[in-house]
Every structure is written in C-alpha cells, then in structure tokens.
JSON list of N, CA and C in Angstrom, two decimals:
[
{"chain": "A", "resi": 780, "resn": "MET", "atom": "N", "xyz": [0.99, -1.15, 0.04]},
{"chain": "A", "resi": 780, "resn": "MET", "atom": "CA", "xyz": [0.15, 0.30, 0.37]},
{"chain": "A", "resi": 780, "resn": "MET", "atom": "C", "xyz": [0.41, 1.18, 0.52]},
{"chain": "A", "resi": 781, "resn": "PHE", "atom": "N", "xyz": [1.91, 1.32, 0.38]},
{"chain": "A", "resi": 781, "resn": "PHE", "atom": "CA", "xyz": [2.56, 2.55, 0.64]},
{"chain": "A", "resi": 781, "resn": "PHE", "atom": "C", "xyz": [3.71, 2.06, 0.09]},
{"chain": "A", "resi": 782, "resn": "ASN", "atom": "N", "xyz": [3.89, 1.19, -0.52]},
{"chain": "A", "resi": 782, "resn": "ASN", "atom": "CA", "xyz": [5.06, 1.11, -1.69]},
{"chain": "A", "resi": 782, "resn": "ASN", "atom": "C", "xyz": [5.95, 2.95, -1.97]},
{"chain": "A", "resi": 783, "resn": "PHE", "atom": "N", "xyz": [5.69, 3.81, -2.33]},
{"chain": "A", "resi": 783, "resn": "PHE", "atom": "CA", "xyz": [6.40, 4.37, -2.58]},
{"chain": "A", "resi": 783, "resn": "PHE", "atom": "C", "xyz": [7.12, 5.55, -1.68]},
{"chain": "A", "resi": 784, "resn": "PHE", "atom": "N", "xyz": [7.04, 4.85, -0.10]},
{"chain": "A", "resi": 784, "resn": "PHE", "atom": "CA", "xyz": [7.55, 5.38, 0.91]},
{"chain": "A", "resi": 784, "resn": "PHE", "atom": "C", "xyz": [9.18, 4.70, 0.64]},
{"chain": "A", "resi": 785, "resn": "LYS", "atom": "N", "xyz": [8.68, 3.64, -0.02]},
{"chain": "A", "resi": 785, "resn": "LYS", "atom": "CA", "xyz": [10.18, 2.79, 0.33]},
{"chain": "A", "resi": 785, "resn": "LYS", "atom": "C", "xyz": [10.50, 3.22, -0.49]},
{"chain": "A", "resi": 786, "resn": "ARG", "atom": "N", "xyz": [12.40, 3.45, -0.38]},
{"chain": "A", "resi": 786, "resn": "ARG", "atom": "CA", "xyz": [13.56, 3.32, -1.50]},
{"chain": "A", "resi": 786, "resn": "ARG", "atom": "C", "xyz": [13.86, 2.71, -2.60]},
{"chain": "A", "resi": 787, "resn": "ASP", "atom": "N", "xyz": [14.23, 3.17, -3.56]},
{"chain": "A", "resi": 787, "resn": "ASP", "atom": "CA", "xyz": [14.50, 2.36, -4.92]},
{"chain": "A", "resi": 787, "resn": "ASP", "atom": "C", "xyz": [16.14, 2.09, -4.61]},
{"chain": "A", "resi": 788, "resn": "PRO", "atom": "N", "xyz": [16.28, 0.74, -4.13]},
{"chain": "A", "resi": 788, "resn": "PRO", "atom": "CA", "xyz": [17.95, 0.62, -4.03]},
{"chain": "A", "resi": 788, "resn": "PRO", "atom": "C", "xyz": [18.67, 0.46, -5.50]},
{"chain": "A", "resi": 789, "resn": "LEU", "atom": "N", "xyz": [17.52, -0.11, -6.52]},
{"chain": "A", "resi": 789, "resn": "LEU", "atom": "CA", "xyz": [18.58, -0.14, -7.63]},
{"chain": "A", "resi": 789, "resn": "LEU", "atom": "C", "xyz": [19.58, 1.35, -8.24]},
{"chain": "A", "resi": 790, "resn": "LYS", "atom": "N", "xyz": [18.35, 2.35, -7.96]},
{"chain": "A", "resi": 790, "resn": "LYS", "atom": "CA", "xyz": [19.40, 4.35, -7.71]},
{"chain": "A", "resi": 790, "resn": "LYS", "atom": "C", "xyz": [20.11, 4.72, -6.91]},
{"chain": "A", "resi": 791, "resn": "LYS", "atom": "N", "xyz": [20.67, 3.72, -5.37]},
{"chain": "A", "resi": 791, "resn": "LYS", "atom": "CA", "xyz": [21.17, 3.82, -4.34]},
{"chain": "A", "resi": 791, "resn": "LYS", "atom": "C", "xyz": [22.86, 3.59, -5.00]},
{"chain": "A", "resi": 792, "resn": "LEU", "atom": "N", "xyz": [22.33, 2.20, -5.58]},
{"chain": "A", "resi": 792, "resn": "LEU", "atom": "CA", "xyz": [23.51, 1.62, -6.29]},
{"chain": "A", "resi": 792, "resn": "LEU", "atom": "C", "xyz": [24.00, 2.27, -7.44]},
{"chain": "A", "resi": 793, "resn": "ARG", "atom": "N", "xyz": [22.80, 2.85, -7.73]},
{"chain": "A", "resi": 793, "resn": "ARG", "atom": "CA", "xyz": [23.33, 3.62, -8.89]},
{"chain": "A", "resi": 793, "resn": "ARG", "atom": "C", "xyz": [24.23, 4.80, -8.67]},
{"chain": "A", "resi": 794, "resn": "GLN", "atom": "N", "xyz": [24.19, 5.41, -7.73]},
{"chain": "A", "resi": 794, "resn": "GLN", "atom": "CA", "xyz": [24.64, 6.75, -7.12]},
{"chain": "A", "resi": 794, "resn": "GLN", "atom": "C", "xyz": [26.04, 6.25, -6.68]},
{"chain": "A", "resi": 795, "resn": "GLN", "atom": "N", "xyz": [25.99, 5.41, -5.46]},
{"chain": "A", "resi": 795, "resn": "GLN", "atom": "CA", "xyz": [26.81, 4.83, -5.01]},
{"chain": "A", "resi": 795, "resn": "GLN", "atom": "C", "xyz": [27.67, 4.78, -6.22]},
{"chain": "A", "resi": 796, "resn": "TYR", "atom": "N", "xyz": [28.05, 4.27, -7.79]},
{"chain": "A", "resi": 796, "resn": "TYR", "atom": "CA", "xyz": [28.51, 3.40, -8.59]},
{"chain": "A", "resi": 796, "resn": "TYR", "atom": "C", "xyz": [28.93, 4.31, -9.95]},
{"chain": "A", "resi": 797, "resn": "ASP", "atom": "N", "xyz": [28.56, 5.60, -9.81]},
{"chain": "A", "resi": 797, "resn": "ASP", "atom": "CA", "xyz": [28.30, 6.99, -10.09]},
{"chain": "A", "resi": 797, "resn": "ASP", "atom": "C", "xyz": [29.42, 7.76, -9.30]},
{"chain": "A", "resi": 798, "resn": "ALA", "atom": "N", "xyz": [29.43, 7.49, -7.80]},
{"chain": "A", "resi": 798, "resn": "ALA", "atom": "CA", "xyz": [30.36, 8.73, -8.09]},
{"chain": "A", "resi": 798, "resn": "ALA", "atom": "C", "xyz": [31.85, 8.17, -7.64]},
{"chain": "A", "resi": 799, "resn": "LYS", "atom": "N", "xyz": [32.03, 7.04, -7.78]},
{"chain": "A", "resi": 799, "resn": "LYS", "atom": "CA", "xyz": [32.84, 5.92, -7.24]},
{"chain": "A", "resi": 799, "resn": "LYS", "atom": "C", "xyz": [33.28, 5.93, -8.63]},
{"chain": "A", "resi": 800, "resn": "ALA", "atom": "N", "xyz": [33.33, 6.09, -9.55]},
{"chain": "A", "resi": 800, "resn": "ALA", "atom": "CA", "xyz": [34.35, 6.23, -10.86]},
{"chain": "A", "resi": 800, "resn": "ALA", "atom": "C", "xyz": [33.98, 7.58, -10.91]},
{"chain": "A", "resi": 801, "resn": "GLU", "atom": "N", "xyz": [33.05, 8.39, -10.74]},
{"chain": "A", "resi": 801, "resn": "GLU", "atom": "CA", "xyz": [33.67, 10.27, -10.52]},
{"chain": "A", "resi": 801, "resn": "GLU", "atom": "C", "xyz": [35.15, 10.20, -10.18]},
{"chain": "A", "resi": 802, "resn": "GLN", "atom": "N", "xyz": [35.30, 9.76, -9.03]},
{"chain": "A", "resi": 802, "resn": "GLN", "atom": "CA", "xyz": [36.67, 9.44, -8.39]},
{"chain": "A", "resi": 802, "resn": "GLN", "atom": "C", "xyz": [37.61, 8.74, -8.66]},
{"chain": "A", "resi": 803, "resn": "ALA", "atom": "N", "xyz": [37.32, 7.76, -9.45]},
{"chain": "A", "resi": 803, "resn": "ALA", "atom": "CA", "xyz": [38.45, 7.09, -9.75]},
{"chain": "A", "resi": 803, "resn": "ALA", "atom": "C", "xyz": [39.10, 8.17, -10.88]},
{"chain": "A", "resi": 804, "resn": "MET", "atom": "N", "xyz": [38.41, 8.51, -11.81]},
{"chain": "A", "resi": 804, "resn": "MET", "atom": "CA", "xyz": [38.60, 9.56, -13.05]},
{"chain": "A", "resi": 804, "resn": "MET", "atom": "C", "xyz": [39.49, 10.91, -12.25]},
{"chain": "A", "resi": 805, "resn": "LEU", "atom": "N", "xyz": [38.64, 11.41, -11.67]},
{"chain": "A", "resi": 805, "resn": "LEU", "atom": "CA", "xyz": [39.53, 12.19, -10.82]},
{"chain": "A", "resi": 805, "resn": "LEU", "atom": "C", "xyz": [41.31, 11.85, -10.57]},
{"chain": "A", "resi": 806, "resn": "ALA", "atom": "N", "xyz": [41.44, 10.96, -10.15]},
{"chain": "A", "resi": 806, "resn": "ALA", "atom": "CA", "xyz": [42.08, 10.19, -10.12]},
{"chain": "A", "resi": 806, "resn": "ALA", "atom": "C", "xyz": [43.92, 9.34, -10.94]},
{"chain": "A", "resi": 807, "resn": "GLN", "atom": "N", "xyz": [43.23, 9.57, -11.64]},
{"chain": "A", "resi": 807, "resn": "GLN", "atom": "CA", "xyz": [44.06, 9.43, -13.26]},
{"chain": "A", "resi": 807, "resn": "GLN", "atom": "C", "xyz": [44.26, 11.01, -13.56]},
{"chain": "A", "resi": 808, "resn": "ARG", "atom": "N", "xyz": [43.23, 11.69, -13.64]},
{"chain": "A", "resi": 808, "resn": "ARG", "atom": "CA", "xyz": [43.40, 12.88, -14.13]},
{"chain": "A", "resi": 808, "resn": "ARG", "atom": "C", "xyz": [44.93, 13.25, -12.91]},
{"chain": "A", "resi": 809, "resn": "LYS", "atom": "N", "xyz": [44.52, 13.05, -11.84]},
{"chain": "A", "resi": 809, "resn": "LYS", "atom": "CA", "xyz": [46.07, 13.29, -11.02]},
{"chain": "A", "resi": 809, "resn": "LYS", "atom": "C", "xyz": [47.01, 12.43, -11.04]},
{"chain": "A", "resi": 810, "resn": "GLY", "atom": "N", "xyz": [46.98, 11.39, -11.46]},
{"chain": "A", "resi": 810, "resn": "GLY", "atom": "CA", "xyz": [48.91, 11.24, -12.13]},
{"chain": "A", "resi": 810, "resn": "GLY", "atom": "C", "xyz": [48.31, 9.85, -10.79]},
{"chain": "A", "resi": 811, "resn": "ASP", "atom": "N", "xyz": [47.50, 9.45, -10.24]},
{"chain": "A", "resi": 811, "resn": "ASP", "atom": "CA", "xyz": [47.62, 8.20, -9.17]},
{"chain": "A", "resi": 811, "resn": "ASP", "atom": "C", "xyz": [46.96, 6.94, -9.59]},
{"chain": "A", "resi": 812, "resn": "MET", "atom": "N", "xyz": [47.20, 6.16, -10.19]},
{"chain": "A", "resi": 812, "resn": "MET", "atom": "CA", "xyz": [47.06, 5.28, -11.13]},
{"chain": "A", "resi": 812, "resn": "MET", "atom": "C", "xyz": [46.87, 4.12, -9.95]},
{"chain": "A", "resi": 813, "resn": "ARG", "atom": "N", "xyz": [47.49, 3.98, -8.75]},
{"chain": "A", "resi": 813, "resn": "ARG", "atom": "CA", "xyz": [47.39, 2.83, -7.80]},
{"chain": "A", "resi": 813, "resn": "ARG", "atom": "C", "xyz": [45.83, 3.01, -6.69]},
{"chain": "A", "resi": 814, "resn": "LEU", "atom": "N", "xyz": [45.14, 4.46, -6.85]},
{"chain": "A", "resi": 814, "resn": "LEU", "atom": "CA", "xyz": [44.37, 4.29, -6.22]},
{"chain": "A", "resi": 814, "resn": "LEU", "atom": "C", "xyz": [43.00, 4.41, -6.92]},
{"chain": "A", "resi": 815, "resn": "PHE", "atom": "N", "xyz": [43.67, 5.09, -8.86]},
{"chain": "A", "resi": 815, "resn": "PHE", "atom": "CA", "xyz": [42.65, 4.52, -9.66]},
{"chain": "A", "resi": 815, "resn": "PHE", "atom": "C", "xyz": [42.00, 3.33, -10.07]},
{"chain": "A", "resi": 816, "resn": "ALA", "atom": "N", "xyz": [43.32, 1.99, -9.32]},
{"chain": "A", "resi": 816, "resn": "ALA", "atom": "CA", "xyz": [42.91, 0.82, -9.94]},
{"chain": "A", "resi": 816, "resn": "ALA", "atom": "C", "xyz": [42.60, 0.29, -8.75]},
{"chain": "A", "resi": 817, "resn": "ASP", "atom": "N", "xyz": [42.26, 1.15, -7.94]},
{"chain": "A", "resi": 817, "resn": "ASP", "atom": "CA", "xyz": [41.88, 0.72, -6.78]},
{"chain": "A", "resi": 817, "resn": "ASP", "atom": "C", "xyz": [39.80, 0.68, -6.08]},
{"chain": "A", "resi": 818, "resn": "LEU", "atom": "N", "xyz": [40.01, 2.58, -6.51]},
{"chain": "A", "resi": 818, "resn": "LEU", "atom": "CA", "xyz": [38.45, 2.96, -7.16]},
{"chain": "A", "resi": 818, "resn": "LEU", "atom": "C", "xyz": [37.31, 2.20, -8.36]},
{"chain": "A", "resi": 819, "resn": "THR", "atom": "N", "xyz": [38.80, 1.93, -8.95]},
{"chain": "A", "resi": 819, "resn": "THR", "atom": "CA", "xyz": [37.79, 1.28, -10.31]},
{"chain": "A", "resi": 819, "resn": "THR", "atom": "C", "xyz": [37.81, -0.45, -9.98]},
{"chain": "A", "resi": 820, "resn": "ALA", "atom": "N", "xyz": [38.44, -0.47, -9.61]},
{"chain": "A", "resi": 820, "resn": "ALA", "atom": "CA", "xyz": [37.65, -2.13, -8.63]},
{"chain": "A", "resi": 820, "resn": "ALA", "atom": "C", "xyz": [36.24, -2.76, -7.79]},
{"chain": "A", "resi": 821, "resn": "GLU", "atom": "N", "xyz": [36.48, -1.10, -6.66]},
{"chain": "A", "resi": 821, "resn": "GLU", "atom": "CA", "xyz": [35.69, -0.60, -6.05]},
{"chain": "A", "resi": 821, "resn": "GLU", "atom": "C", "xyz": [34.15, -0.35, -7.25]},
{"chain": "A", "resi": 822, "resn": "ALA", "atom": "N", "xyz": [34.15, 0.30, -7.61]},
{"chain": "A", "resi": 822, "resn": "ALA", "atom": "CA", "xyz": [33.41, 0.83, -8.77]},
{"chain": "A", "resi": 822, "resn": "ALA", "atom": "C", "xyz": [32.54, -0.74, -9.98]},
{"chain": "A", "resi": 823, "resn": "GLU", "atom": "N", "xyz": [33.59, -1.37, -9.85]},
{"chain": "A", "resi": 823, "resn": "GLU", "atom": "CA", "xyz": [33.23, -2.90, -11.23]},
{"chain": "A", "resi": 823, "resn": "GLU", "atom": "C", "xyz": [31.73, -3.64, -9.57]},
{"chain": "A", "resi": 824, "resn": "GLU", "atom": "N", "xyz": [32.92, -4.11, -8.83]},
{"chain": "A", "resi": 824, "resn": "GLU", "atom": "CA", "xyz": [32.17, -4.45, -7.56]},
{"chain": "A", "resi": 824, "resn": "GLU", "atom": "C", "xyz": [30.34, -3.68, -7.66]},
{"chain": "A", "resi": 825, "resn": "LEU", "atom": "N", "xyz": [31.09, -2.74, -6.74]},
{"chain": "A", "resi": 825, "resn": "LEU", "atom": "CA", "xyz": [29.17, -1.65, -7.12]},
{"chain": "A", "resi": 825, "resn": "LEU", "atom": "C", "xyz": [28.21, -2.17, -8.61]},
{"chain": "A", "resi": 826, "resn": "TRP", "atom": "N", "xyz": [29.04, -2.00, -9.52]},
{"chain": "A", "resi": 826, "resn": "TRP", "atom": "CA", "xyz": [27.96, -2.13, -10.87]},
{"chain": "A", "resi": 826, "resn": "TRP", "atom": "C", "xyz": [27.59, -4.09, -11.25]},
{"chain": "A", "resi": 827, "resn": "ALA", "atom": "N", "xyz": [28.20, -4.45, -10.51]},
{"chain": "A", "resi": 827, "resn": "ALA", "atom": "CA", "xyz": [28.40, -6.26, -10.30]},
{"chain": "A", "resi": 827, "resn": "ALA", "atom": "C", "xyz": [26.86, -6.51, -10.07]},
{"chain": "A", "resi": 828, "resn": "GLN", "atom": "N", "xyz": [26.97, -5.59, -8.18]},
{"chain": "A", "resi": 828, "resn": "GLN", "atom": "CA", "xyz": [25.71, -5.18, -7.09]},
{"chain": "A", "resi": 828, "resn": "GLN", "atom": "C", "xyz": [24.18, -5.03, -8.47]},
{"chain": "A", "resi": 829, "resn": "TYR", "atom": "N", "xyz": [25.05, -4.13, -8.90]},
{"chain": "A", "resi": 829, "resn": "TYR", "atom": "CA", "xyz": [23.63, -2.95, -9.46]},
{"chain": "A", "resi": 829, "resn": "TYR", "atom": "C", "xyz": [22.95, -4.59, -10.81]},
{"chain": "A", "resi": 830, "resn": "GLN", "atom": "N", "xyz": [23.70, -4.92, -11.12]},
{"chain": "A", "resi": 830, "resn": "GLN", "atom": "CA", "xyz": [23.22, -5.80, -12.65]},
{"chain": "A", "resi": 830, "resn": "GLN", "atom": "C", "xyz": [23.02, -7.12, -11.69]},
{"chain": "A", "resi": 831, "resn": "GLN", "atom": "N", "xyz": [23.51, -7.76, -10.50]},
{"chain": "A", "resi": 831, "resn": "GLN", "atom": "CA", "xyz": [22.64, -8.52, -10.04]},
{"chain": "A", "resi": 831, "resn": "GLN", "atom": "C", "xyz": [20.75, -8.45, -9.45]},
{"chain": "A", "resi": 832, "resn": "LEU", "atom": "N", "xyz": [21.02, -6.91, -9.08]},
{"chain": "A", "resi": 832, "resn": "LEU", "atom": "CA", "xyz": [19.69, -6.55, -8.21]},
{"chain": "A", "resi": 832, "resn": "LEU", "atom": "C", "xyz": [19.18, -6.46, -9.32]},
{"chain": "A", "resi": 833, "resn": "GLN", "atom": "N", "xyz": [19.63, -5.53, -10.84]},
{"chain": "A", "resi": 833, "resn": "GLN", "atom": "CA", "xyz": [17.88, -5.28, -11.42]},
{"chain": "A", "resi": 833, "resn": "GLN", "atom": "C", "xyz": [17.44, -6.64, -12.44]},
{"chain": "A", "resi": 834, "resn": "GLN", "atom": "N", "xyz": [18.51, -7.83, -12.19]},
{"chain": "A", "resi": 834, "resn": "GLN", "atom": "CA", "xyz": [17.88, -8.79, -13.14]},
{"chain": "A", "resi": 834, "resn": "GLN", "atom": "C", "xyz": [16.64, -9.62, -11.96]},
{"chain": "A", "resi": 835, "resn": "ALA", "atom": "N", "xyz": [17.58, -9.57, -10.29]},
{"chain": "A", "resi": 835, "resn": "ALA", "atom": "CA", "xyz": [16.30, -10.32, -9.90]},
{"chain": "A", "resi": 835, "resn": "ALA", "atom": "C", "xyz": [15.09, -9.30, -9.28]},
{"chain": "A", "resi": 836, "resn": "THR", "atom": "N", "xyz": [15.32, -8.53, -10.25]},
{"chain": "A", "resi": 836, "resn": "THR", "atom": "CA", "xyz": [13.84, -7.16, -10.17]},
{"chain": "A", "resi": 836, "resn": "THR", "atom": "C", "xyz": [13.09, -7.23, -11.21]},
{"chain": "A", "resi": 837, "resn": "GLU", "atom": "N", "xyz": [13.74, -7.54, -12.15]},
{"chain": "A", "resi": 837, "resn": "GLU", "atom": "CA", "xyz": [12.71, -7.67, -13.74]},
{"chain": "A", "resi": 837, "resn": "GLU", "atom": "C", "xyz": [12.60, -9.41, -13.65]},
{"chain": "A", "resi": 838, "resn": "SER", "atom": "N", "xyz": [13.07, -9.68, -13.23]},
{"chain": "A", "resi": 838, "resn": "SER", "atom": "CA", "xyz": [12.58, -11.82, -13.34]},
{"chain": "A", "resi": 838, "resn": "SER", "atom": "C", "xyz": [11.27, -11.54, -11.60]},
{"chain": "A", "resi": 839, "resn": "GLU", "atom": "N", "xyz": [10.82, -10.70, -11.07]},
{"chain": "A", "resi": 839, "resn": "GLU", "atom": "CA", "xyz": [9.80, -10.63, -9.78]},
{"chain": "A", "resi": 839, "resn": "GLU", "atom": "C", "xyz": [8.73, -10.68, -10.33]},
{"chain": "A", "resi": 840, "resn": "PRO", "atom": "N", "xyz": [7.61, -11.97, -10.35]},
{"chain": "A", "resi": 840, "resn": "PRO", "atom": "CA", "xyz": [6.40, -11.63, -10.24]},
{"chain": "A", "resi": 840, "resn": "PRO", "atom": "C", "xyz": [6.20, -10.02, -9.43]},
{"chain": "A", "resi": 841, "resn": "ARG", "atom": "N", "xyz": [4.39, -9.60, -10.64]},
{"chain": "A", "resi": 841, "resn": "ARG", "atom": "CA", "xyz": [4.52, -8.34, -10.62]},
{"chain": "A", "resi": 841, "resn": "ARG", "atom": "C", "xyz": [3.09, -8.55, -9.58]},
{"chain": "A", "resi": 842, "resn": "THR", "atom": "N", "xyz": [2.27, -7.85, -8.79]},
{"chain": "A", "resi": 842, "resn": "THR", "atom": "CA", "xyz": [1.53, -7.59, -7.99]},
{"chain": "A", "resi": 842, "resn": "THR", "atom": "C", "xyz": [-0.08, -6.26, -8.56]}
]
C-alpha cells in the first residue's frame, strides 16, 4: 500500500557507482594510478551488484 515510501535500491547503487567512477576518473587525472585501480575495482563491484539486483527485480512477478 505504501510502496512509494520505500527507497529504490537500484537508484542508490547507481548513485554509489557513479560517485566511485567519478572519484576514479579524478584520481587518474591526478596521475595516481594505484588509487585509480582501487577505485575502479570498487566501482566494478558496485556495478556487478547493480546488475544482479536489476535482474532479480525484473524476474519478480508483479502484483
């Protein structure tokens, strides 16, 4: 009944991914390749979680 009060977990993960990818880009621009690699790996983990959650929500039956 009050589903519109629930936050969208996909949106939250996407925002986290976008922020992490931007941090990685800025690290790369500064020349810090080690930090860039670490942040990119974290962003890829977030993206994998995002895709798994998206597939799970698409396969759920709608009521």
